[in-house]
């Protein structure tokens, strides 16, 4: 059985744009043509590919089809560029997954340099570094910054470095809550700032201090810059990455938490994707402590 690249690209457009109508506008065809292409491929494969919700969602089989569509588009552009043919310089979207703190501290400058030299559109998907690899598995992204050293099936992995976190607070906050020292009772009463309900850095730091995070007051601020601002305003204490620590904060002591970061990308030889990986690795070597990144 052969999967028509045009039909696969239509599935990718639907999930990228969220609806059949939006996909039709992007592909410059009618919504009925989009629907017919989906129906044709689903009938050929004998599987449902897209759940017609808002936004549209992929089934497991649909994820495999989208992964194929993105790989074909990337390899096609590389081939045309190698022949200096029309289409080799057309813009292409590169979907990447990255954790919020990397995006806020070091990840965007290399993308800006790449966009200045190449006709690229970056489609960034933000998630916790413990979960970004799942977006590789689904075919949503071509590469990801992740804390997972074990490569996802069909992907290669390279070390980037270490993002270090320290417990920080304003002096006013520390004077109020830790007047008698950072005792277990004080830590159990002092509010902290959590990024979201999957963020465990504050919990790990408290555990190292002999305190369970259960029952400790907390605020949820799910945006990296706003998280740092919340700590700087005295809303609570929080674990901040070293490159992001604002002026005027003090370190509370305790362990420095080190999160190892890795670059995982599809295991196919694409000059364009390798160029992205090399630029990201170079920035990581410059900013992040740890062993040199290899791509």
Coordinates of N, CA, C and O in Angstrom, one line a residue, residues 192 194 196-208 211-213 218 220 237 239:
X192 N 5.1 29.2 48.1 CA 6.0 29.2 46.9 C 5.2 29.3 45.6 O 4.0 29.3 45.6
X194 N 4.5 27.8 41.9 CA 4.6 26.6 41.0 C 4.4 27.1 39.6 O 3.5 28.0 39.4
X196 N 3.2 25.0 37.0 CA 1.9 24.4 36.8 C 1.9 23.1 37.6 O 2.8 22.8 38.4
X197 N 0.9 22.3 37.4 CA 0.7 21.1 38.2 C 1.6 19.9 37.8 O 1.6 18.9 38.5
X198 N 2.4 20.1 36.8 CA 3.4 19.1 36.4 C 4.8 19.5 36.8 O 5.8 18.8 36.6
X199 N 5.0 20.7 37.3 CA 6.3 21.2 37.7 C 6.6 20.7 39.1 O 5.9 20.8 40.1
X200 N 7.8 20.0 39.2 CA 8.2 19.3 40.4 C 9.4 19.9 41.1 O 9.9 19.4 42.1
X201 N 10.0 21.0 40.5 CA 11.3 21.5 41.0 C 11.2 22.0 42.4 O 12.0 21.7 43.2
X202 N 10.1 22.7 42.7 CA 9.9 23.2 44.1 C 9.7 22.1 45.0 O 10.2 22.1 46.2
X203 N 9.0 21.0 44.6 CA 8.8 19.9 45.4 C 10.1 19.1 45.7 O 10.3 18.7 46.9
X204 N 10.9 19.0 44.7 CA 12.2 18.3 44.9 C 13.1 19.1 45.9 O 13.8 18.5 46.7
X205 N 13.1 20.4 45.8 CA 13.9 21.3 46.7 C 13.4 21.1 48.1 O 14.2 21.0 49.0
X206 N 12.1 21.2 48.3 CA 11.5 21.0 49.6 C 11.9 19.7 50.2 O 12.2 19.5 51.4
X207 N 11.8 18.6 49.4 CA 12.1 17.3 49.8 C 13.5 17.2 50.3 O 13.8 16.5 51.3
X208 N 14.4 17.9 49.6 CA 15.8 17.9 50.0 C 16.0 18.6 51.3 O 17.0 18.3 52.1
X211 N 11.1 18.5 53.8 CA 9.7 19.0 53.9 C 8.9 18.4 52.8 O 9.4 18.5 51.6
X212 N 7.7 17.9 53.0 CA 6.8 17.5 52.0 C 6.1 18.7 51.4 O 5.7 19.6 52.1
X213 N 5.9 18.7 50.1 CA 5.3 19.9 49.4 C 3.8 19.8 49.7 O 3.1 20.8 49.5
X218 N 0.8 27.6 47.9 CA 1.5 27.9 46.6 C 0.6 28.6 45.6 O -0.6 28.6 45.7
X220 N 0.1 29.3 41.4 CA 0.4 28.8 40.0 C 0.5 29.9 39.0 O -0.4 30.7 38.9
X237 N 8.4 32.2 47.1 CA 9.8 31.8 46.7 C 9.6 30.8 45.5 O 8.6 30.3 45.3
X239 N 12.0 28.3 42.3 CA 13.2 27.8 41.7 C 13.3 28.6 40.3 O 12.5 28.4 39.4

